[in-house]
C-alpha cells in the first residue's frame, strides 16, 4: 500500500524524505545568524559592552598593521634615501628595499644623486677692456651628497644660481671682449668658471658637483659695437 495515498500514515512524521520538510528550520537558522551579525555591529550588541570592545580591538589591530606596512620603501639605483627621525638625520640608505618607522616618527626623503640637472642663467658683464656683453650660460650639476644638500644650505638652487653668476662675472671680467666672442677661446673661460663655481660650492658644503659649464650665447649691445 502506498504511503502517499490520502488517509495513510507517514512513517517520517509528516516530513517527506529528501529534506523537503526542512524549509522552515533553515529559514529560522538564517534569521538567527542575521540577528547575531546585526548585534555585533549594533551599540551594546554582541553580549553588551564586551562585543563592542572586541570590534574596537579588531579595528585597532588592522589600523596598526596598515600603519606598520606603510613604512616599507624601495630605493632605486640612482637614489639615496635620507631617513629623519623627528626631523633629525638617523640614516642614509642606498639601493634596495627597506623599512622605517612610519610617519610621524620617521620620514624618508629620496634624492637622485645620479641624474645630471641643468640650470640656465643670463647676465650682463663688463670685460677687462671695458666692454659690456650679454651672456647666456648653462650649468650642469649633480646632487652628489644628499646629507649636505638637505642640511648644509637653506636653498641649494638659489645658492647655485648666486655662485654661478658670481663666477662667470669674475672670469669674464678678467677676459678681453675678443676672447669672449671668439669660439676657440671660450673653452678656457668655461673651464675657469667651472673650477671657480666648484671651489665656492665646496667651501659652502653644498653637496653639489658641477659637471659642465657652457656659454650658450654672447651678445654685444648695439650701443657698444665698434663702427667699421
PDB file of N, CA, C and O in Angstrom, residues 83-148:
ATOM      1  N   UNK A  83      66.824  59.202   5.936  1.00  0.00           N
ATOM      2  CA  UNK A  83      65.801  58.911   6.939  1.00  0.00           C
ATOM      3  C   UNK A  83      65.947  59.881   8.109  1.00  0.00           C
ATOM      4  O   UNK A  83      67.021  59.997   8.712  1.00  0.00           O
ATOM      5  N   UNK A  84      64.857  60.560   8.396  1.00  0.00           N
ATOM      6  CA  UNK A  84      64.818  61.504   9.513  1.00  0.00           C
ATOM      7  C   UNK A  84      63.905  60.958  10.594  1.00  0.00           C
ATOM      8  O   UNK A  84      62.813  60.465  10.298  1.00  0.00           O
ATOM      9  N   UNK A  85      64.346  61.053  11.832  1.00  0.00           N
ATOM     10  CA  UNK A  85      63.508  60.653  12.969  1.00  0.00           C
ATOM     11  C   UNK A  85      63.204  61.901  13.789  1.00  0.00           C
ATOM     12  O   UNK A  85      64.084  62.487  14.392  1.00  0.00           O
ATOM     13  N   UNK A  86      61.934  62.303  13.739  1.00  0.00           N
ATOM     14  CA  UNK A  86      61.511  63.553  14.366  1.00  0.00           C
ATOM     15  C   UNK A  86      62.365  64.717  13.872  1.00  0.00           C
ATOM     16  O   UNK A  86      62.743  65.610  14.639  1.00  0.00           O
ATOM     17  N   UNK A  87      62.675  64.698  12.561  1.00  0.00           N
ATOM     18  CA  UNK A  87      63.420  65.775  11.938  1.00  0.00           C
ATOM     19  C   UNK A  87      64.920  65.671  12.019  1.00  0.00           C
ATOM     20  O   UNK A  87      65.627  66.497  11.438  1.00  0.00           O
ATOM     21  N   UNK A  88      65.457  64.661  12.712  1.00  0.00           N
ATOM     22  CA  UNK A  88      66.905  64.502  12.874  1.00  0.00           C
ATOM     23  C   UNK A  88      67.397  63.359  12.006  1.00  0.00           C
ATOM     24  O   UNK A  88      66.798  62.288  11.959  1.00  0.00           O
ATOM     25  N   UNK A  89      68.522  63.579  11.318  1.00  0.00           N
ATOM     26  CA  UNK A  89      69.088  62.555  10.454  1.00  0.00           C
ATOM     27  C   UNK A  89      69.539  61.345  11.275  1.00  0.00           C
ATOM     28  O   UNK A  89      70.285  61.477  12.246  1.00  0.00           O
ATOM     29  N   UNK A  90      69.072  60.153  10.858  1.00  0.00           N
ATOM     30  CA  UNK A  90      69.477  58.925  11.558  1.00  0.00           C
ATOM     31  C   UNK A  90      70.143  57.917  10.624  1.00  0.00           C
ATOM     32  O   UNK A  90      70.899  57.063  11.078  1.00  0.00           O
ATOM     33  N   UNK A  91      69.891  58.005   9.314  1.00  0.00           N
ATOM     34  CA  UNK A  91      70.473  57.019   8.412  1.00  0.00           C
ATOM     35  C   UNK A  91      70.343  57.493   6.965  1.00  0.00           C
ATOM     36  O   UNK A  91      69.471  58.304   6.641  1.00  0.00           O
ATOM     37  N   UNK A  92      71.244  56.970   6.113  1.00  0.00           N
ATOM     38  CA  UNK A  92      71.173  57.180   4.671  1.00  0.00           C
ATOM     39  C   UNK A  92      71.206  55.808   4.014  1.00  0.00           C
ATOM     40  O   UNK A  92      72.149  55.036   4.220  1.00  0.00           O
ATOM     41  N   UNK A  93      70.180  55.500   3.242  1.00  0.00           N
ATOM     42  CA  UNK A  93      70.056  54.183   2.614  1.00  0.00           C
ATOM     43  C   UNK A  93      70.375  54.266   1.124  1.00  0.00           C
ATOM     44  O   UNK A  93      70.066  55.262   0.463  1.00  0.00           O
ATOM     45  N   UNK A  94      70.991  53.198   0.623  1.00  0.00           N
ATOM     46  CA  UNK A  94      71.274  53.101  -0.805  1.00  0.00           C
ATOM     47  C   UNK A  94      70.297  52.128  -1.454  1.00  0.00           C
ATOM     48  O   UNK A  94      69.294  51.749  -0.841  1.00  0.00           O
ATOM     49  N   UNK A  95      70.587  51.693  -2.671  1.00  0.00           N
ATOM     50  CA  UNK A  95      69.655  50.890  -3.462  1.00  0.00           C
ATOM     51  C   UNK A  95      69.173  49.651  -2.719  1.00  0.00           C
ATOM     52  O   UNK A  95      69.935  48.958  -2.057  1.00  0.00           O
ATOM     53  N   UNK A  96      67.878  49.394  -2.846  1.00  0.00           N
ATOM     54  CA  UNK A  96      67.291  48.206  -2.244  1.00  0.00           C
ATOM     55  C   UNK A  96      66.007  48.506  -1.480  1.00  0.00           C
ATOM     56  O   UNK A  96      65.592  49.663  -1.357  1.00  0.00           O
ATOM     57  N   UNK A  97      65.401  47.444  -0.967  1.00  0.00           N
ATOM     58  CA  UNK A  97      64.175  47.574  -0.183  1.00  0.00           C
ATOM     59  C   UNK A  97      64.527  47.751   1.291  1.00  0.00           C
ATOM     60  O   UNK A  97      65.587  47.332   1.756  1.00  0.00           O
ATOM     61  N   UNK A  98      63.632  48.365   2.023  1.00  0.00           N
ATOM     62  CA  UNK A  98      63.859  48.574   3.448  1.00  0.00           C
ATOM     63  C   UNK A  98      62.579  48.939   4.173  1.00  0.00           C
ATOM     64  O   UNK A  98      61.497  48.995   3.584  1.00  0.00           O
ATOM     65  N   UNK A  99      62.734  49.162   5.459  1.00  0.00           N
ATOM     66  CA  UNK A  99      61.597  49.551   6.286  1.00  0.00           C
ATOM     67  C   UNK A  99      62.055  50.607   7.272  1.00  0.00           C
ATOM     68  O   UNK A  99      63.193  50.610   7.743  1.00  0.00           O
ATOM     69  N   UNK A 100      61.174  51.547   7.537  1.00  0.00           N
ATOM     70  CA  UNK A 100      61.412  52.587   8.545  1.00  0.00           C
ATOM     71  C   UNK A 100      60.154  52.727   9.381  1.00  0.00           C
ATOM     72  O   UNK A 100      59.077  52.252   8.994  1.00  0.00           O
ATOM     73  N   UNK A 101      60.289  53.382  10.506  1.00  0.00           N
ATOM     74  CA  UNK A 101      59.093  53.708  11.280  1.00  0.00           C
ATOM     75  C   UNK A 101      58.250  54.695  10.486  1.00  0.00           C
ATOM     76  O   UNK A 101      58.778  55.694   9.995  1.00  0.00           O
ATOM     77  N   UNK A 102      56.971  54.422  10.331  1.00  0.00           N
ATOM     78  CA  UNK A 102      56.124  55.321   9.522  1.00  0.00           C
ATOM     79  C   UNK A 102      55.973  56.689  10.178  1.00  0.00           C
ATOM     80  O   UNK A 102      56.307  56.896  11.344  1.00  0.00           O
ATOM     81  N   UNK A 103      55.461  57.629   9.346  1.00  0.00           N
ATOM     82  CA  UNK A 103      55.150  58.971   9.839  1.00  0.00           C
ATOM     83  C   UNK A 103      54.129  58.867  10.982  1.00  0.00           C
ATOM     84  O   UNK A 103      53.259  58.019  10.960  1.00  0.00           O
ATOM     85  N   UNK A 104      54.262  59.651  12.048  1.00  0.00           N
ATOM     86  CA  UNK A 104      55.127  60.840  12.196  1.00  0.00           C
ATOM     87  C   UNK A 104      56.462  60.577  12.878  1.00  0.00           C
ATOM     88  O   UNK A 104      57.160  61.522  13.207  1.00  0.00           O
ATOM     89  N   UNK A 105      56.814  59.299  13.101  1.00  0.00           N
ATOM     90  CA  UNK A 105      58.066  59.014  13.789  1.00  0.00           C
ATOM     91  C   UNK A 105      59.257  59.267  12.872  1.00  0.00           C
ATOM     92  O   UNK A 105      60.196  59.985  13.213  1.00  0.00           O
ATOM     93  N   UNK A 106      59.227  58.651  11.690  1.00  0.00           N
ATOM     94  CA  UNK A 106      60.326  58.809  10.750  1.00  0.00           C
ATOM     95  C   UNK A 106      59.810  59.253   9.388  1.00  0.00           C
ATOM     96  O   UNK A 106      58.657  58.993   9.028  1.00  0.00           O
ATOM     97  N   UNK A 107      60.685  59.907   8.637  1.00  0.00           N
ATOM     98  CA  UNK A 107      60.364  60.411   7.298  1.00  0.00           C
ATOM     99  C   UNK A 107      61.479  60.027   6.346  1.00  0.00           C
ATOM    100  O   UNK A 107      62.661  60.077   6.706  1.00  0.00           O
ATOM    101  N   UNK A 108      61.115  59.638   5.127  1.00  0.00           N
ATOM    102  CA  UNK A 108      62.093  59.259   4.113  1.00  0.00           C
ATOM    103  C   UNK A 108      62.107  60.304   2.997  1.00  0.00           C
ATOM    104  O   UNK A 108      61.059  60.626   2.434  1.00  0.00           O
ATOM    105  N   UNK A 109      63.297  60.835   2.696  1.00  0.00           N
ATOM    106  CA  UNK A 109      63.460  61.779   1.594  1.00  0.00           C
ATOM    107  C   UNK A 109      64.410  61.137   0.584  1.00  0.00           C
ATOM    108  O   UNK A 109      65.561  60.830   0.915  1.00  0.00           O
ATOM    109  N   UNK A 110      63.928  60.949  -0.642  1.00  0.00           N
ATOM    110  CA  UNK A 110      64.749  60.349  -1.693  1.00  0.00           C
ATOM    111  C   UNK A 110      65.415  61.455  -2.510  1.00  0.00           C
ATOM    112  O   UNK A 110      64.759  62.399  -2.934  1.00  0.00           O
ATOM    113  N   UNK A 111      66.721  61.304  -2.729  1.00  0.00           N
ATOM    114  CA  UNK A 111      67.489  62.279  -3.508  1.00  0.00           C
ATOM    115  C   UNK A 111      68.146  61.545  -4.666  1.00  0.00           C
ATOM    116  O   UNK A 111      68.866  60.553  -4.463  1.00  0.00           O
ATOM    117  N   UNK A 112      67.917  62.018  -5.878  1.00  0.00           N
ATOM    118  CA  UNK A 112      68.547  61.428  -7.052  1.00  0.00           C
ATOM    119  C   UNK A 112      69.971  61.964  -7.171  1.00  0.00           C
ATOM    120  O   UNK A 112      70.179  63.145  -7.426  1.00  0.00           O
ATOM    121  N   UNK A 113      70.948  61.095  -6.969  1.00  0.00           N
ATOM    122  CA  UNK A 113      72.346  61.521  -6.960  1.00  0.00           C
ATOM    123  C   UNK A 113      73.048  61.214  -8.286  1.00  0.00           C
ATOM    124  O   UNK A 113      74.231  61.551  -8.455  1.00  0.00           O
ATOM    125  N   UNK A 114      72.349  60.572  -9.220  1.00  0.00           N
ATOM    126  CA  UNK A 114      72.983  60.174 -10.479  1.00  0.00           C
ATOM    127  C   UNK A 114      72.590  61.056 -11.660  1.00  0.00           C
ATOM    128  O   UNK A 114      73.393  61.253 -12.576  1.00  0.00           O
ATOM    129  N   UNK A 115      71.395  61.575 -11.646  1.00  0.00           N
ATOM    130  CA  UNK A 115      70.938  62.361 -12.794  1.00  0.00           C
ATOM    131  C   UNK A 115      71.653  63.715 -12.856  1.00  0.00           C
ATOM    132  O   UNK A 115      71.961  64.312 -11.828  1.00  0.00           O
ATOM    133  N   UNK A 116      71.896  64.168 -14.065  1.00  0.00           N
ATOM    134  CA  UNK A 116      72.535  65.467 -14.293  1.00  0.00           C
ATOM    135  C   UNK A 116      71.434  66.488 -14.568  1.00  0.00           C
ATOM    136  O   UNK A 116      70.650  66.336 -15.500  1.00  0.00           O
ATOM    137  N   UNK A 117      71.374  67.506 -13.744  1.00  0.00           N
ATOM    138  CA  UNK A 117      70.398  68.571 -13.901  1.00  0.00           C
ATOM    139  C   UNK A 117      71.057  69.799 -14.517  1.00  0.00           C
ATOM    140  O   UNK A 117      72.290  69.940 -14.473  1.00  0.00           O
ATOM    141  N   UNK A 118      70.244  70.672 -15.075  1.00  0.00           N
ATOM    142  CA  UNK A 118      70.787  71.844 -15.760  1.00  0.00           C
ATOM    143  C   UNK A 118      70.006  73.099 -15.383  1.00  0.00           C
ATOM    144  O   UNK A 118      68.778  73.062 -15.254  1.00  0.00           O
ATOM    145  N   UNK A 119      70.728  74.171 -15.203  1.00  0.00           N
ATOM    146  CA  UNK A 119      70.121  75.481 -14.951  1.00  0.00           C
ATOM    147  C   UNK A 119      70.739  76.491 -15.903  1.00  0.00           C
ATOM    148  O   UNK A 119      71.958  76.459 -16.148  1.00  0.00           O
ATOM    149  N   UNK A 120      69.914  77.392 -16.430  1.00  0.00           N
ATOM    150  CA  UNK A 120      70.389  78.406 -17.358  1.00  0.00           C
ATOM    151  C   UNK A 120      70.283  79.804 -16.718  1.00  0.00           C
ATOM    152  O   UNK A 120      69.322  80.079 -15.990  1.00  0.00           O
ATOM    153  N   UNK A 121      71.241  80.634 -17.012  1.00  0.00           N
ATOM    154  CA  UNK A 121      71.293  81.970 -16.424  1.00  0.00           C
ATOM    155  C   UNK A 121      71.598  83.001 -17.504  1.00  0.00           C
ATOM    156  O   UNK A 121      72.155  82.682 -18.562  1.00  0.00           O
ATOM    157  N   UNK A 122      71.269  84.245 -17.199  1.00  0.00           N
ATOM    158  CA  UNK A 122      71.530  85.369 -18.099  1.00  0.00           C
ATOM    159  C   UNK A 122      72.138  86.497 -17.275  1.00  0.00           C
ATOM    160  O   UNK A 122      71.684  86.782 -16.168  1.00  0.00           O
ATOM    161  N   UNK A 123      73.172  87.128 -17.839  1.00  0.00           N
ATOM    162  CA  UNK A 123      73.863  88.166 -17.079  1.00  0.00           C
ATOM    163  C   UNK A 123      74.525  89.162 -18.014  1.00  0.00           C
ATOM    164  O   UNK A 123      74.877  88.834 -19.154  1.00  0.00           O
ATOM    165  N   UNK A 124      74.697  90.392 -17.542  1.00  0.00           N
ATOM    166  CA  UNK A 124      75.462  91.427 -18.240  1.00  0.00           C
ATOM    167  C   UNK A 124      76.777  91.634 -17.501  1.00  0.00           C
ATOM    168  O   UNK A 124      76.784  91.830 -16.279  1.00  0.00           O
ATOM    169  N   UNK A 125      77.887  91.588 -18.268  1.00  0.00           N
ATOM    170  CA  UNK A 125      79.202  91.629 -17.642  1.00  0.00           C
ATOM    171  C   UNK A 125      80.100  92.604 -18.405  1.00  0.00           C
ATOM    172  O   UNK A 125      80.045  92.690 -19.641  1.00  0.00           O
ATOM    173  N   UNK A 126      80.953  93.303 -17.669  1.00  0.00           N
ATOM    174  CA  UNK A 126      81.991  94.149 -18.257  1.00  0.00           C
ATOM    175  C   UNK A 126      83.263  93.334 -18.404  1.00  0.00           C
ATOM    176  O   UNK A 126      83.742  92.714 -17.445  1.00  0.00           O
ATOM    177  N   UNK A 127      83.833  93.340 -19.598  1.00  0.00           N
ATOM    178  CA  UNK A 127      85.093  92.645 -19.823  1.00  0.00           C
ATOM    179  C   UNK A 127      86.254  93.477 -19.290  1.00  0.00           C
ATOM    180  O   UNK A 127      86.080  94.629 -18.866  1.00  0.00           O
ATOM    181  N   UNK A 128      87.455  92.897 -19.337  1.00  0.00           N
ATOM    182  CA  UNK A 128      88.626  93.602 -18.807  1.00  0.00           C
ATOM    183  C   UNK A 128      88.969  94.841 -19.616  1.00  0.00           C
ATOM    184  O   UNK A 128      89.585  95.787 -19.096  1.00  0.00           O
ATOM    185  N   UNK A 129      88.573  94.849 -20.916  1.00  0.00           N
ATOM    186  CA  UNK A 129      88.810  96.042 -21.733  1.00  0.00           C
ATOM    187  C   UNK A 129      87.576  96.940 -21.782  1.00  0.00           C
ATOM    188  O   UNK A 129      87.366  97.692 -22.733  1.00  0.00           O
ATOM    189  N   UNK A 130      86.754  96.838 -20.739  1.00  0.00           N
ATOM    190  CA  UNK A 130      85.616  97.720 -20.500  1.00  0.00           C
ATOM    191  C   UNK A 130      84.623  97.692 -21.668  1.00  0.00           C
ATOM    192  O   UNK A 130      84.244  98.725 -22.223  1.00  0.00           O
ATOM    193  N   UNK A 131      84.187  96.514 -22.024  1.00  0.00           N
ATOM    194  CA  UNK A 131      83.115  96.321 -22.992  1.00  0.00           C
ATOM    195  C   UNK A 131      81.995  95.526 -22.321  1.00  0.00           C
ATOM    196  O   UNK A 131      82.250  94.548 -21.603  1.00  0.00           O
ATOM    197  N   UNK A 132      80.773  95.951 -22.574  1.00  0.00           N
ATOM    198  CA  UNK A 132      79.614  95.285 -21.972  1.00  0.00           C
ATOM    199  C   UNK A 132      79.151  94.147 -22.880  1.00  0.00           C
ATOM    200  O   UNK A 132      78.973  94.329 -24.080  1.00  0.00           O
ATOM    201  N   UNK A 133      78.975  92.982 -22.289  1.00  0.00           N
ATOM    202  CA  UNK A 133      78.485  91.823 -23.043  1.00  0.00           C
ATOM    203  C   UNK A 133      77.292  91.213 -22.298  1.00  0.00           C
ATOM    204  O   UNK A 133      77.223  91.259 -21.065  1.00  0.00           O
ATOM    205  N   UNK A 134      76.370  90.674 -23.065  1.00  0.00           N
ATOM    206  CA  UNK A 134      75.220  89.958 -22.511  1.00  0.00           C
ATOM    207  C   UNK A 134      75.458  88.465 -22.700  1.00  0.00           C
ATOM    208  O   UNK A 134      75.652  87.999 -23.826  1.00  0.00           O
ATOM    209  N   UNK A 135      75.458  87.755 -21.608  1.00  0.00           N
ATOM    210  CA  UNK A 135      75.793  86.331 -21.628  1.00  0.00           C
ATOM    211  C   UNK A 135      74.586  85.477 -21.282  1.00  0.00           C
ATOM    212  O   UNK A 135      73.767  85.840 -20.434  1.00  0.00           O
ATOM    213  N   UNK A 136      74.518  84.341 -21.932  1.00  0.00           N
ATOM    214  CA  UNK A 136      73.629  83.255 -21.526  1.00  0.00           C
ATOM    215  C   UNK A 136      74.515  82.025 -21.324  1.00  0.00           C
ATOM    216  O   UNK A 136      75.290  81.674 -22.214  1.00  0.00           O
ATOM    217  N   UNK A 137      74.414  81.432 -20.177  1.00  0.00           N
ATOM    218  CA  UNK A 137      75.244  80.260 -19.915  1.00  0.00           C
ATOM    219  C   UNK A 137      74.442  79.214 -19.137  1.00  0.00           C
ATOM    220  O   UNK A 137      73.465  79.529 -18.442  1.00  0.00           O
ATOM    221  N   UNK A 138      74.855  77.972 -19.297  1.00  0.00           N
ATOM    222  CA  UNK A 138      74.174  76.843 -18.656  1.00  0.00           C
ATOM    223  C   UNK A 138      75.151  76.103 -17.753  1.00  0.00           C
ATOM    224  O   UNK A 138      76.316  75.908 -18.108  1.00  0.00           O
ATOM    225  N   UNK A 139      74.647  75.687 -16.605  1.00  0.00           N
ATOM    226  CA  UNK A 139      75.453  74.943 -15.639  1.00  0.00           C
ATOM    227  C   UNK A 139      74.782  73.587 -15.404  1.00  0.00           C
ATOM    228  O   UNK A 139      73.606  73.526 -15.018  1.00  0.00           O
ATOM    229  N   UNK A 140      75.536  72.518 -15.671  1.00  0.00           N
ATOM    230  CA  UNK A 140      75.036  71.163 -15.401  1.00  0.00           C
ATOM    231  C   UNK A 140      75.645  70.662 -14.089  1.00  0.00           C
ATOM    232  O   UNK A 140      76.852  70.850 -13.843  1.00  0.00           O
ATOM    233  N   UNK A 141      74.834  69.999 -13.285  1.00  0.00           N
ATOM    234  CA  UNK A 141      75.303  69.613 -11.954  1.00  0.00           C
ATOM    235  C   UNK A 141      74.581  68.363 -11.456  1.00  0.00           C
ATOM    236  O   UNK A 141      73.551  67.940 -12.001  1.00  0.00           O
ATOM    237  N   UNK A 142      75.133  67.776 -10.389  1.00  0.00           N
ATOM    238  CA  UNK A 142      74.540  66.630  -9.701  1.00  0.00           C
ATOM    239  C   UNK A 142      74.453  66.918  -8.215  1.00  0.00           C
ATOM    240  O   UNK A 142      75.321  67.597  -7.651  1.00  0.00           O
ATOM    241  N   UNK A 143      73.414  66.379  -7.588  1.00  0.00           N
ATOM    242  CA  UNK A 143      73.280  66.465  -6.128  1.00  0.00           C
ATOM    243  C   UNK A 143      73.994  65.245  -5.540  1.00  0.00           C
ATOM    244  O   UNK A 143      73.380  64.225  -5.235  1.00  0.00           O
ATOM    245  N   UNK A 144      75.288  65.333  -5.401  1.00  0.00           N
ATOM    246  CA  UNK A 144      76.116  64.168  -5.102  1.00  0.00           C
ATOM    247  C   UNK A 144      76.117  63.767  -3.625  1.00  0.00           C
ATOM    248  O   UNK A 144      76.405  62.615  -3.298  1.00  0.00           O
ATOM    249  N   UNK A 145      75.826  64.686  -2.732  1.00  0.00           N
ATOM    250  CA  UNK A 145      75.853  64.381  -1.301  1.00  0.00           C
ATOM    251  C   UNK A 145      74.522  64.818  -0.680  1.00  0.00           C
ATOM    252  O   UNK A 145      74.347  65.987  -0.320  1.00  0.00           O
ATOM    253  N   UNK A 146      73.567  63.897  -0.520  1.00  0.00           N
ATOM    254  CA  UNK A 146      72.236  64.269  -0.001  1.00  0.00           C
ATOM    255  C   UNK A 146      72.279  64.905   1.378  1.00  0.00           C
ATOM    256  O   UNK A 146      71.489  65.806   1.673  1.00  0.00           O
ATOM    257  N   UNK A 147      73.182  64.448   2.226  1.00  0.00           N
ATOM    258  CA  UNK A 147      73.263  64.995   3.580  1.00  0.00           C
ATOM    259  C   UNK A 147      73.586  66.486   3.547  1.00  0.00           C
ATOM    260  O   UNK A 147      72.946  67.301   4.226  1.00  0.00           O
ATOM    261  N   UNK A 148      74.561  66.869   2.733  1.00  0.00           N
ATOM    262  CA  UNK A 148      74.928  68.286   2.631  1.00  0.00           C
ATOM    263  C   UNK A 148      73.846  69.084   1.920  1.00  0.00           C
ATOM    264  O   UNK A 148      73.545  70.228   2.298  1.00  0.00           O
TER     265      UNK A 148
END
